[in-house]
PDB file of C-alpha atoms in Angstrom:
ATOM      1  CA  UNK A   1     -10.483 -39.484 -36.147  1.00 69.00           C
ATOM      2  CA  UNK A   2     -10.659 -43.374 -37.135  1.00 70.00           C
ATOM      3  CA  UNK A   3     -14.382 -43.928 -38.026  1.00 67.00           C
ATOM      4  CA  UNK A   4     -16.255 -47.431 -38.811  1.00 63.00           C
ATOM      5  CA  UNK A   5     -16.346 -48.053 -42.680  1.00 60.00           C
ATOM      6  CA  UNK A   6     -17.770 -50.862 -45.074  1.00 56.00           C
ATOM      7  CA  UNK A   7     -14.750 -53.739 -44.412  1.00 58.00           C
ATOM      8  CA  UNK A   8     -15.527 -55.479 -47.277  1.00 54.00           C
ATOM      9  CA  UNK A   9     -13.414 -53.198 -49.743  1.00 58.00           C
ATOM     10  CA  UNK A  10     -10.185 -50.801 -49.675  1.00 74.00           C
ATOM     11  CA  UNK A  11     -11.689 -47.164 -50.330  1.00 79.00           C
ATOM     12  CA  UNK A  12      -9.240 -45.134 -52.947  1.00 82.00           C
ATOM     13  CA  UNK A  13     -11.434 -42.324 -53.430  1.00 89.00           C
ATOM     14  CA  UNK A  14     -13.391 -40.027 -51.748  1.00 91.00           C
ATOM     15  CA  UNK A  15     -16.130 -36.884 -52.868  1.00 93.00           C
ATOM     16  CA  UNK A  16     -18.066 -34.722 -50.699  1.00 95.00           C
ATOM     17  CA  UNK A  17     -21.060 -32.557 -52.539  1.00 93.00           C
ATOM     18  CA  UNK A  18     -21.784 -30.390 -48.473  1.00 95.00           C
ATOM     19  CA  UNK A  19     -20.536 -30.896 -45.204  1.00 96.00           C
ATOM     20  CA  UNK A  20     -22.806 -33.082 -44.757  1.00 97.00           C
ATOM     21  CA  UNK A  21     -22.853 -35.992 -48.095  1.00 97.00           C
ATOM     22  CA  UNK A  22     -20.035 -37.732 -49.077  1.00 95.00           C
ATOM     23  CA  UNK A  23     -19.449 -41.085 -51.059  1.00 93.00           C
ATOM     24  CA  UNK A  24     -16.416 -43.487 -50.749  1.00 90.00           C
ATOM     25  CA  UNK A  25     -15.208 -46.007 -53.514  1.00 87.00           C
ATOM     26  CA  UNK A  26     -12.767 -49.034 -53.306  1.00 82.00           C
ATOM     27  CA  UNK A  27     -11.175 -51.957 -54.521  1.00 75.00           C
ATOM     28  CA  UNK A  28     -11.407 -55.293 -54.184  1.00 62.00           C
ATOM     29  CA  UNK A  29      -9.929 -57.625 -51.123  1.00 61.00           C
ATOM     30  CA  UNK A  30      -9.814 -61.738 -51.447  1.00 60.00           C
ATOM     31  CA  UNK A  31     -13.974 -61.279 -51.271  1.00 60.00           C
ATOM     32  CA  UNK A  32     -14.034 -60.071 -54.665  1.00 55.00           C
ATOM     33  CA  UNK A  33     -16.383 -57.515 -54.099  1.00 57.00           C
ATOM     34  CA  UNK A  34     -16.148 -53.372 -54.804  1.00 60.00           C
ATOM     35  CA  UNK A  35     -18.118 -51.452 -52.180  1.00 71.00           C
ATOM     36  CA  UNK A  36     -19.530 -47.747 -52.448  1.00 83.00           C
ATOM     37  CA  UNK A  37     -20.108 -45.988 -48.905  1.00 86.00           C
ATOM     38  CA  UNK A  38     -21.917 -43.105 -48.731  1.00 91.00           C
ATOM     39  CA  UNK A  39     -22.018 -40.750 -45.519  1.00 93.00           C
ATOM     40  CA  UNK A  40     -25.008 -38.397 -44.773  1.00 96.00           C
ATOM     41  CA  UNK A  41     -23.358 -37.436 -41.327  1.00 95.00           C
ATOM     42  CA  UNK A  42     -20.120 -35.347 -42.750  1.00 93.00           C
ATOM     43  CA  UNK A  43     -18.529 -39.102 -42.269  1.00 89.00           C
ATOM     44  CA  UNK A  44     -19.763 -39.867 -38.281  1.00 88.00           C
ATOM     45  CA  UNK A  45     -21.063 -43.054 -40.813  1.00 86.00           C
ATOM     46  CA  UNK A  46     -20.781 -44.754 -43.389  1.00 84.00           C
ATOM     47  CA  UNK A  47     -23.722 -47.266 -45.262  1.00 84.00           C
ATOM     48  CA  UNK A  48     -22.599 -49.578 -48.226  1.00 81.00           C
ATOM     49  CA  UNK A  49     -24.603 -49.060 -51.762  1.00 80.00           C
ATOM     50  CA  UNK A  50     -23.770 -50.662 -54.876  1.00 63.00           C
ATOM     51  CA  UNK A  51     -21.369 -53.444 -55.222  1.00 63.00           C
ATOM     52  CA  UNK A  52     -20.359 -55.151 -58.014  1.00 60.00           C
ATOM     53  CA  UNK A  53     -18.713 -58.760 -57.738  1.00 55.00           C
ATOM     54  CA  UNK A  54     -15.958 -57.731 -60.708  1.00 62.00           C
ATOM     55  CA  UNK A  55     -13.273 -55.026 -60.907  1.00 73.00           C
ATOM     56  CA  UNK A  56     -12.293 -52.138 -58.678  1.00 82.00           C
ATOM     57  CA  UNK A  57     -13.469 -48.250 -58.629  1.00 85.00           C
ATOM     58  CA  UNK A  58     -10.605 -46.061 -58.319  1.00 87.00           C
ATOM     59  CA  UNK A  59     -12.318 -42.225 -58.287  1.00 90.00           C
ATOM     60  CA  UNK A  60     -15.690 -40.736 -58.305  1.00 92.00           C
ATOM     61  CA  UNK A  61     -16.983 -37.860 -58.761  1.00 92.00           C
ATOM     62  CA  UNK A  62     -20.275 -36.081 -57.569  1.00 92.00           C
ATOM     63  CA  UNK A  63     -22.345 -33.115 -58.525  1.00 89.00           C
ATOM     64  CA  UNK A  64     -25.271 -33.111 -56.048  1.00 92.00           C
ATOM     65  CA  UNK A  65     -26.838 -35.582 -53.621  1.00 94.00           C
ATOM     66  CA  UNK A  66     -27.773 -38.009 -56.599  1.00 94.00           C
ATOM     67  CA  UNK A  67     -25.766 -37.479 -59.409  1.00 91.00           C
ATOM     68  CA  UNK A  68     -22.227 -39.012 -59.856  1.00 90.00           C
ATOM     69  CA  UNK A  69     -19.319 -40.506 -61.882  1.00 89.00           C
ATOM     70  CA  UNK A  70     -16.864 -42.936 -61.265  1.00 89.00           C
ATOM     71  CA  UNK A  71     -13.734 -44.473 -62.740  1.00 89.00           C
ATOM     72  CA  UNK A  72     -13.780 -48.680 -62.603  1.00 88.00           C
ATOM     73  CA  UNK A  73     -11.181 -51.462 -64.147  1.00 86.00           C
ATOM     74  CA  UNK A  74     -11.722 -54.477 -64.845  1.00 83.00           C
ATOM     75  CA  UNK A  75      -8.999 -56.544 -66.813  1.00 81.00           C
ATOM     76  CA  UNK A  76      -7.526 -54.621 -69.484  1.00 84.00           C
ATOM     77  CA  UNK A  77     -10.890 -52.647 -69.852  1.00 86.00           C
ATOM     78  CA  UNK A  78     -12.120 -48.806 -68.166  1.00 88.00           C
ATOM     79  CA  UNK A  79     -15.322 -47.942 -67.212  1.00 87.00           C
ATOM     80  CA  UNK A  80     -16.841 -44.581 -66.823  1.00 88.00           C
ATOM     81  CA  UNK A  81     -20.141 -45.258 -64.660  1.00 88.00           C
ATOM     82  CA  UNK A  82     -22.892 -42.805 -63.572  1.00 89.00           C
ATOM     83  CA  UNK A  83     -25.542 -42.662 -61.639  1.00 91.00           C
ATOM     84  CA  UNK A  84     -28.846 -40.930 -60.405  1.00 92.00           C
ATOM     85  CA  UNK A  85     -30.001 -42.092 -57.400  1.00 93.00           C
ATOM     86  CA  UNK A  86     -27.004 -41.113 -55.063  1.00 93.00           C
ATOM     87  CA  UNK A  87     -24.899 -44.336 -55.804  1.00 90.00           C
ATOM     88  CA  UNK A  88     -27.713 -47.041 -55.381  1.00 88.00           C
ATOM     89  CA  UNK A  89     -27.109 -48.432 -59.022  1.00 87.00           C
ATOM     90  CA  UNK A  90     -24.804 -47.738 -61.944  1.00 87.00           C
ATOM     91  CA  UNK A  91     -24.910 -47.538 -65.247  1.00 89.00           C
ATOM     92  CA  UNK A  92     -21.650 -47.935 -68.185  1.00 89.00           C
ATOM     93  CA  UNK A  93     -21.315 -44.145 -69.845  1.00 87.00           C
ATOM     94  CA  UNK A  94     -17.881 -44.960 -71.628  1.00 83.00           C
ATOM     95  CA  UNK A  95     -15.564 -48.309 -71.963  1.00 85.00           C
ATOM     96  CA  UNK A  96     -11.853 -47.726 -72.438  1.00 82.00           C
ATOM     97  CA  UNK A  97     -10.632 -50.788 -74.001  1.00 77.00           C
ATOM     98  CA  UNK A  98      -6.870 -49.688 -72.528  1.00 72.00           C
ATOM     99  CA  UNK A  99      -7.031 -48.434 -68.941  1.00 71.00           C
ATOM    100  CA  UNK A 100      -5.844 -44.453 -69.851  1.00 83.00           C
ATOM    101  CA  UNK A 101      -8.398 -42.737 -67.306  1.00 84.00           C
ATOM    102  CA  UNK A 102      -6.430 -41.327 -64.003  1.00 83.00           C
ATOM    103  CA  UNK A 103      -8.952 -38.739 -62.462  1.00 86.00           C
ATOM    104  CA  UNK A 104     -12.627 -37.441 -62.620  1.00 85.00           C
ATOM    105  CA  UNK A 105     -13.830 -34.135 -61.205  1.00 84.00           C
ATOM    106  CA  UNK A 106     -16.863 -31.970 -61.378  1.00 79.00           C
ATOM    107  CA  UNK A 107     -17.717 -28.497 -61.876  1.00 73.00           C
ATOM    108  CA  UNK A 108     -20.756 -26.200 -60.460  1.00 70.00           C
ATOM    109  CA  UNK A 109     -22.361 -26.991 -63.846  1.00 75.00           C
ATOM    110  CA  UNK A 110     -22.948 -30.172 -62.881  1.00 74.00           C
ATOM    111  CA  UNK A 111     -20.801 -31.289 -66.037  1.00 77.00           C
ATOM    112  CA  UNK A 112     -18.118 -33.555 -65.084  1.00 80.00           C
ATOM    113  CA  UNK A 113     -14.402 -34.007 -66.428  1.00 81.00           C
ATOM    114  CA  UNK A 114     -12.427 -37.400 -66.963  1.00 83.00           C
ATOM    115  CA  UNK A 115      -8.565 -36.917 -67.725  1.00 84.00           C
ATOM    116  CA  UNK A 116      -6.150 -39.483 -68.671  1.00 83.00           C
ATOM    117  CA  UNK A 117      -3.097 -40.390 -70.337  1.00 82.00           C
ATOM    118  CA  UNK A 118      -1.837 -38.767 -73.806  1.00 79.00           C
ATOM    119  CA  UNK A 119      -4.134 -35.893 -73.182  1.00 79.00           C
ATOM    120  CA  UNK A 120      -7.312 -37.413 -73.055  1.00 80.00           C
ATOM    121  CA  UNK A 121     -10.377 -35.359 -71.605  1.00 81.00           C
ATOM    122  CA  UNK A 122     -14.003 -36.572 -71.601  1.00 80.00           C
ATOM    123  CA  UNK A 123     -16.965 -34.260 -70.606  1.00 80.00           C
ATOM    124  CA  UNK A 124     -20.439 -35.433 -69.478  1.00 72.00           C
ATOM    125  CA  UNK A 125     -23.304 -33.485 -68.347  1.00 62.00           C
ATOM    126  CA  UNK A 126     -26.006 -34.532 -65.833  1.00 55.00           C
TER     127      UNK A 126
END
């Protein structure tokens, strides 16, 4: 079912943590600007958070209601971002001078997985 989202961005990735919480990431369109929706209605809406005027997230990851990763470019250069308040703000965990990241995932633990090209794994904890 086609539901109203943030039209300020074009959403590549998508986490749920219940049936009801979800978040939403995306990439930039001619605005320049990166938009994170969140849903606390199992997706009935959708609310933009953060947005950053540079670069583009391409995956997230979360492990509860306020803890989460995400994947971002910008340029030649990766970020790994997390936050703690359910997506509000972000903060830079890990820069990848060569963008080699492809997906993020987490894991009951609340420890989350980054996997890339060549073999590359990063773990993080909350």
């Amino acid at each position: 079912t086609p539901q109203d989202s943030p039209r300020n961005s074009g959403l590549r990735s998508l986490c749920f943590v219940d049936t009801l919480h979800g978040w939403a990431v995306g990439t930039p369109l001619p605005q320049g600007i990166t938009a994170i929706a969140a849903t606390s209605d199992g997706g009935a809406t959708w609310k933009s958070l953060a947005r950053q005027s540079k670069g583009s997230f391409t995956r997230v990851a979360f492990v509860d209601r306020l803890h989460g990763w995400a994947i971002a470019n910008y340029g030649r250069r990766q970020f790994v971002l997390a936050t703690r308040n359910g997506g509000v703000s972000w903060q830079t965990e890990k820069v990848m001078r060569t963008p080699c990241l492809n997906a993020i995932g987490s894991a009951a633990s609340g420890r989350v997985c980054v996997v890339g090209w060549n073999g590359a794994i990063f773990t993080t904890s909350r």
